Amino acid sequence: KAGVTQTPRYLIKTRGQQVTLSCSPISGHRSVSWYQQTPGQGLQFLFEYFSETQRNKGNFPGRFSGRQFSNSRSEMNVSTLELGDSALYLCASSLQMNTEAFFGQGTRLTVV
Amino acid sequence: KNEVEQSPQNLTAQEGEFITINCSYSVGISALHWLQQHPGGGIVSLFMLSSGKKKHGRLIATINIQEKHSSLHITASHPRDSAVYICAVNSGNTPLVFGKGTRLSVIA
C-alpha cells in the first residue's frame, strides 16, 4: 500500500515568488493535514481538509492557502514568499479526522 | 490551547540501555500520539493512545489521563533508534499540538 507522497521533495524559491506543494494521501484516506516545521518553532499546524472542505486552520497569514480535490489529493500554496517561510512542510493523511495520522517525507522549501 | 512539554530535550544512551521519554500536557485530550522523525525529515507514527498502555516490539507507550502525562519507553536500545521523538495531542476536533521533541542518540 503506497504511503503519503509529497512533491517536490526539495524546492528553492526567491523572495516574492509563490509556490505550490502537493500531497497525495494513502488510498481511502479522506483527511489531509499540513504542517510547517522550523528549527525555532517546531511543528505547527497549517490546515486540515476533509472531503474537500477546510475543517481547521492554524495561525498563519493569508499568504498560506490550500485546497483538497475530490480524489483527496491536496495542495498548499504560499504566495509572496518571505525568507521566514523556509521550512520543512509536512502533510499527513488519515482515514477520518482525529484518527491515526500517516506522514509524508515532506517538502523542504528554501527561500533565498 | 494545549501546551505540550517533553523531557528531556536531548538524550544520549549506550546501546542496550532502557530509555524513557516523558510528555506532559495541560488540557484534557482525546488522543496522544508518539512520532519518530529521522534525519531527512520523514515522520513515522509510533503510537496513538487515549488510555492505558500499548506495546510494539521494543517500544512501549503509557498514558495517565488523570495526571496528563505519557511516557515512551525503549527497551534494549539500538543505534538505529537514534531519532527525534515527538509527542502530540489533540482534543475533540482540534488539530494536533506538538511538543518540541526529544533528540535521542544511541551510541554503540
mmCIF file of C-alpha atoms in Angstrom:
data_model
loop_
_atom_site.group_PDB
_atom_site.id
_atom_site.type_symbol
_atom_site.label_atom_id
_atom_site.label_comp_id
_atom_site.label_asym_id
_atom_site.label_seq_id
_atom_site.Cartn_x
_atom_site.Cartn_y
_atom_site.Cartn_z
ATOM 1 C CA LYS A 1 0.000 0.000 0.000
ATOM 2 C CA ALA A 2 1.567 3.286 -1.077
ATOM 3 C CA GLY A 3 2.263 5.815 1.644
ATOM 4 C CA VAL A 4 1.709 9.534 1.642
ATOM 5 C CA THR A 5 3.525 11.139 -1.272
ATOM 6 C CA GLN A 6 4.675 14.717 -1.255
ATOM 7 C CA THR A 7 6.104 16.516 -4.259
ATOM 8 C CA PRO A 8 8.508 18.045 -4.810
ATOM 9 C CA ARG A 9 10.936 16.902 -2.103
ATOM 10 C CA TYR A 10 13.131 19.967 -2.370
ATOM 11 C CA LEU A 11 12.458 23.443 -3.676
ATOM 12 C CA ILE A 12 14.408 26.683 -3.846
ATOM 13 C CA LYS A 13 12.481 29.886 -4.481
ATOM 14 C CA THR A 14 13.219 33.588 -4.436
ATOM 15 C CA ARG A 15 11.546 36.087 -2.109
ATOM 16 C CA GLY A 16 8.310 37.367 -3.580
ATOM 17 C CA GLN A 17 7.633 34.276 -5.657
ATOM 18 C CA GLN A 18 4.836 31.842 -4.976
ATOM 19 C CA VAL A 19 4.989 28.075 -4.538
ATOM 20 C CA THR A 20 2.581 25.146 -4.720
ATOM 21 C CA LEU A 21 3.211 21.922 -2.841
ATOM 22 C CA SER A 22 1.354 18.697 -3.479
ATOM 23 C CA CYS A 23 0.277 15.838 -1.217
ATOM 24 C CA SER A 24 -1.233 12.523 -2.313
ATOM 25 C CA PRO A 25 -2.749 10.718 0.677
ATOM 26 C CA ILE A 26 -2.942 6.997 1.278
ATOM 27 C CA SER A 27 -5.702 5.477 -0.834
ATOM 28 C CA GLY A 28 -9.002 5.683 1.024
ATOM 29 C CA HIS A 29 -7.873 8.416 3.409
ATOM 30 C CA ARG A 30 -10.165 11.436 3.314
ATOM 31 C CA SER A 31 -8.437 13.720 5.797
ATOM 32 C CA VAL A 32 -5.285 15.645 4.902
ATOM 33 C CA SER A 33 -3.417 17.995 7.232
ATOM 34 C CA TRP A 34 -0.479 20.272 6.554
ATOM 35 C CA TYR A 35 2.261 21.285 8.990
ATOM 36 C CA GLN A 36 5.250 23.601 8.927
ATOM 37 C CA GLN A 37 8.413 22.586 10.757
ATOM 38 C CA THR A 38 11.216 25.045 11.537
ATOM 39 C CA PRO A 39 14.124 24.742 13.971
ATOM 40 C CA GLY A 40 12.815 27.634 16.062
ATOM 41 C CA GLN A 41 9.086 26.902 16.195
ATOM 42 C CA GLY A 42 8.993 23.136 15.792
ATOM 43 C CA LEU A 43 5.936 21.601 14.172
ATOM 44 C CA GLN A 44 2.993 23.928 13.662
ATOM 45 C CA PHE A 45 -0.401 23.161 12.208
ATOM 46 C CA LEU A 46 -1.331 24.922 8.971
ATOM 47 C CA PHE A 47 -4.697 23.499 7.889
ATOM 48 C CA GLU A 48 -6.805 20.381 7.706
ATOM 49 C CA TYR A 49 -9.077 19.234 4.922
ATOM 50 C CA PHE A 50 -11.759 16.587 4.948
ATOM 51 C CA SER A 51 -13.911 15.747 1.938
ATOM 52 C CA GLU A 52 -12.735 18.865 0.075
ATOM 53 C CA THR A 53 -13.663 21.189 2.958
ATOM 54 C CA GLN A 54 -11.239 23.061 5.181
ATOM 55 C CA ARG A 55 -12.098 21.958 8.718
ATOM 56 C CA ASN A 56 -9.400 23.706 10.715
ATOM 57 C CA LYS A 57 -6.901 26.461 10.072
ATOM 58 C CA GLY A 58 -3.789 27.341 12.025
ATOM 59 C CA ASN A 59 -2.485 30.750 12.922
ATOM 60 C CA PHE A 60 -0.744 31.600 9.666
ATOM 61 C CA PRO A 61 -1.146 34.651 7.409
ATOM 62 C CA GLY A 62 -3.465 34.627 4.428
ATOM 63 C CA ARG A 63 -0.485 34.056 2.122
ATOM 64 C CA PHE A 64 -0.811 30.407 3.086
ATOM 65 C CA SER A 65 -3.719 28.653 1.441
ATOM 66 C CA GLY A 66 -4.712 25.167 0.463
ATOM 67 C CA ARG A 67 -7.319 23.018 -1.137
ATOM 68 C CA GLN A 68 -8.374 19.415 -1.455
ATOM 69 C CA PHE A 69 -9.638 17.741 -4.582
ATOM 70 C CA SER A 70 -12.349 15.132 -4.994
ATOM 71 C CA ASN A 71 -9.715 12.353 -5.059
ATOM 72 C CA SER A 72 -8.467 13.617 -1.650
ATOM 73 C CA ARG A 73 -5.188 14.914 -3.067
ATOM 74 C CA SER A 74 -4.295 18.237 -1.549
ATOM 75 C CA GLU A 75 -2.212 21.234 -2.479
ATOM 76 C CA MET A 76 -0.946 24.111 -0.427
ATOM 77 C CA ASN A 77 0.121 27.427 -1.851
ATOM 78 C CA VAL A 78 2.310 30.127 -0.376
ATOM 79 C CA SER A 79 2.285 33.481 -2.134
ATOM 80 C CA THR A 80 4.749 36.353 -1.831
ATOM 81 C CA LEU A 81 7.381 34.164 -0.237
ATOM 82 C CA GLU A 82 9.443 35.513 2.649
ATOM 83 C CA LEU A 83 12.770 34.253 3.970
ATOM 84 C CA GLY A 84 10.982 33.058 7.099
ATOM 85 C CA ASP A 85 8.880 30.664 5.042
ATOM 86 C CA SER A 86 11.931 28.445 4.636
ATOM 87 C CA ALA A 87 10.904 25.235 6.359
ATOM 88 C CA LEU A 88 10.024 21.585 6.017
ATOM 89 C CA TYR A 89 6.367 21.292 5.004
ATOM 90 C CA LEU A 90 4.770 18.027 6.040
ATOM 91 C CA CYS A 91 1.494 16.542 5.002
ATOM 92 C CA ALA A 92 -0.342 13.808 6.884
ATOM 93 C CA SER A 93 -3.353 11.750 5.894
ATOM 94 C CA SER A 94 -5.822 9.773 7.970
ATOM 95 C CA LEU A 95 -8.968 7.782 7.351
ATOM 96 C CA GLN A 96 -11.143 10.214 9.258
ATOM 97 C CA MET A 97 -10.409 13.342 11.251
ATOM 98 C CA ASN A 98 -8.655 12.602 14.553
ATOM 99 C CA THR A 99 -7.638 9.064 13.645
ATOM 100 C CA GLU A 100 -4.038 7.881 13.318
ATOM 101 C CA ALA A 101 -2.057 10.157 11.025
ATOM 102 C CA PHE A 102 0.424 8.954 8.429
ATOM 103 C CA PHE A 103 3.036 11.470 7.373
ATOM 104 C CA GLY A 104 4.774 12.070 4.076
ATOM 105 C CA GLN A 105 8.510 12.675 3.706
ATOM 106 C CA GLY A 106 7.957 16.417 3.471
ATOM 107 C CA THR A 107 8.939 19.170 1.068
ATOM 108 C CA ARG A 108 11.943 21.204 2.112
ATOM 109 C CA LEU A 109 11.421 24.768 0.911
ATOM 110 C CA THR A 110 14.300 27.217 0.889
ATOM 111 C CA VAL A 111 13.566 30.871 0.174
ATOM 112 C CA VAL A 112 16.564 32.951 -0.900
ATOM 113 C CA LYS B 1 -4.784 25.983 23.896
ATOM 114 C CA ASN B 2 -2.995 22.822 24.955
ATOM 115 C CA GLU B 3 0.638 23.142 25.961
ATOM 116 C CA VAL B 4 2.801 20.073 25.425
ATOM 117 C CA GLU B 5 6.085 19.705 27.285
ATOM 118 C CA GLN B 6 8.626 16.988 26.618
ATOM 119 C CA SER B 7 11.624 15.932 28.638
ATOM 120 C CA PRO B 8 14.454 15.535 28.249
ATOM 121 C CA GLN B 9 15.225 17.725 25.221
ATOM 122 C CA ASN B 10 18.331 15.692 24.418
ATOM 123 C CA LEU B 11 19.303 12.214 25.485
ATOM 124 C CA THR B 12 22.413 10.149 24.851
ATOM 125 C CA ALA B 13 22.384 6.472 25.738
ATOM 126 C CA GLN B 14 24.616 3.451 25.364
ATOM 127 C CA GLU B 15 23.386 0.613 23.214
ATOM 128 C CA GLY B 16 21.252 -1.747 25.272
ATOM 129 C CA GLU B 17 20.057 0.833 27.796
ATOM 130 C CA PHE B 18 16.420 1.298 28.777
ATOM 131 C CA ILE B 19 15.198 4.726 27.681
ATOM 132 C CA THR B 20 12.283 6.822 28.888
ATOM 133 C CA ILE B 21 10.949 9.984 27.259
ATOM 134 C CA ASN B 22 8.247 11.973 29.021
ATOM 135 C CA CYS B 23 5.383 14.118 27.776
ATOM 136 C CA SER B 24 3.016 16.335 29.782
ATOM 137 C CA TYR B 25 0.071 18.319 28.523
ATOM 138 C CA SER B 26 -2.096 20.993 30.086
ATOM 139 C CA VAL B 27 -5.658 20.338 28.902
ATOM 140 C CA GLY B 28 -7.770 17.180 28.620
ATOM 141 C CA ILE B 29 -7.264 15.337 25.362
ATOM 142 C CA SER B 30 -8.954 12.791 23.155
ATOM 143 C CA ALA B 31 -5.713 11.194 21.953
ATOM 144 C CA LEU B 32 -1.952 11.375 22.351
ATOM 145 C CA HIS B 33 0.470 10.472 19.577
ATOM 146 C CA TRP B 34 4.118 9.465 19.699
ATOM 147 C CA LEU B 35 6.003 10.188 16.496
ATOM 148 C CA GLN B 36 9.537 9.409 15.332
ATOM 149 C CA GLN B 37 11.487 11.634 12.979
ATOM 150 C CA HIS B 38 14.759 10.542 11.422
ATOM 151 C CA PRO B 39 17.271 12.906 9.796
ATOM 152 C CA GLY B 40 15.898 13.769 6.370
ATOM 153 C CA GLY B 41 12.528 14.704 7.782
ATOM 154 C CA GLY B 42 10.050 11.867 7.358
ATOM 155 C CA ILE B 43 7.813 11.267 10.369
ATOM 156 C CA VAL B 44 6.569 7.851 11.427
ATOM 157 C CA SER B 45 3.610 7.405 13.734
ATOM 158 C CA LEU B 46 4.618 5.057 16.548
ATOM 159 C CA PHE B 47 1.541 5.081 18.766
ATOM 160 C CA MET B 48 -1.829 6.714 19.130
ATOM 161 C CA LEU B 49 -3.365 6.181 22.561
ATOM 162 C CA SER B 50 -6.099 7.564 24.759
ATOM 163 C CA SER B 51 -5.698 5.317 27.797
ATOM 164 C CA GLY B 52 -3.526 2.615 29.307
ATOM 165 C CA LYS B 53 -0.545 1.149 27.555
ATOM 166 C CA LYS B 54 0.497 -0.014 24.087
ATOM 167 C CA LYS B 55 3.490 -2.103 23.045
ATOM 168 C CA HIS B 56 5.100 -2.605 19.677
ATOM 169 C CA GLY B 57 8.324 -4.556 19.586
ATOM 170 C CA ARG B 58 10.813 -2.823 21.883
ATOM 171 C CA LEU B 59 8.647 0.274 22.223
ATOM 172 C CA ILE B 60 6.103 0.814 24.975
ATOM 173 C CA ALA B 61 3.853 3.844 25.412
ATOM 174 C CA THR B 62 1.827 4.591 28.529
ATOM 175 C CA ILE B 63 -0.585 7.352 29.379
ATOM 176 C CA ASN B 64 -2.053 8.568 32.676
ATOM 177 C CA ILE B 65 -5.105 10.656 31.854
ATOM 178 C CA GLN B 66 -5.583 11.936 35.418
ATOM 179 C CA GLU B 67 -2.002 13.188 35.630
ATOM 180 C CA LYS B 68 -1.976 14.393 31.982
ATOM 181 C CA HIS B 69 1.261 12.548 31.379
ATOM 182 C CA SER B 70 2.608 9.988 28.937
ATOM 183 C CA SER B 71 5.876 8.103 28.655
ATOM 184 C CA LEU B 72 7.593 6.400 25.759
ATOM 185 C CA HIS B 73 9.967 3.600 26.714
ATOM 186 C CA ILE B 74 12.539 1.914 24.506
ATOM 187 C CA THR B 75 13.959 -1.360 25.768
ATOM 188 C CA ALA B 76 17.349 -2.710 24.651
ATOM 189 C CA SER B 77 18.100 0.489 22.734
ATOM 190 C CA HIS B 78 19.992 0.290 19.457
ATOM 191 C CA PRO B 79 21.819 2.914 17.359
ATOM 192 C CA ARG B 80 19.028 2.705 14.775
ATOM 193 C CA ASP B 81 16.680 4.111 17.449
ATOM 194 C CA SER B 82 18.565 7.422 17.157
ATOM 195 C CA ALA B 83 15.982 9.966 16.064
ATOM 196 C CA VAL B 84 13.813 12.795 17.327
ATOM 197 C CA TYR B 85 10.748 11.596 19.242
ATOM 198 C CA ILE B 86 7.776 13.928 19.230
ATOM 199 C CA CYS B 87 4.686 13.872 21.401
ATOM 200 C CA ALA B 88 1.477 15.390 20.008
ATOM 201 C CA VAL B 89 -2.052 15.707 21.382
ATOM 202 C CA ASN B 90 -5.483 16.599 20.105
ATOM 203 C CA SER B 91 -8.811 17.310 21.787
ATOM 204 C CA GLY B 92 -12.097 16.664 20.011
ATOM 205 C CA ASN B 93 -11.816 18.079 16.508
ATOM 206 C CA THR B 94 -8.898 20.374 17.272
ATOM 207 C CA PRO B 95 -5.702 19.847 15.292
ATOM 208 C CA LEU B 96 -2.556 18.258 16.689
ATOM 209 C CA VAL B 97 -0.432 20.291 19.092
ATOM 210 C CA PHE B 98 3.171 19.162 19.201
ATOM 211 C CA GLY B 99 5.910 19.074 21.778
ATOM 212 C CA LYS B 100 9.366 20.348 20.838
ATOM 213 C CA GLY B 101 10.723 16.823 20.552
ATOM 214 C CA THR B 102 13.417 14.768 22.281
ATOM 215 C CA ARG B 103 16.605 14.148 20.339
ATOM 216 C CA LEU B 104 17.876 10.647 21.141
ATOM 217 C CA SER B 105 21.346 9.397 20.273
ATOM 218 C CA VAL B 106 22.188 5.781 20.969
ATOM 219 C CA ILE B 107 25.896 5.004 20.895
ATOM 220 C CA ALA B 108 27.237 1.564 20.067
#
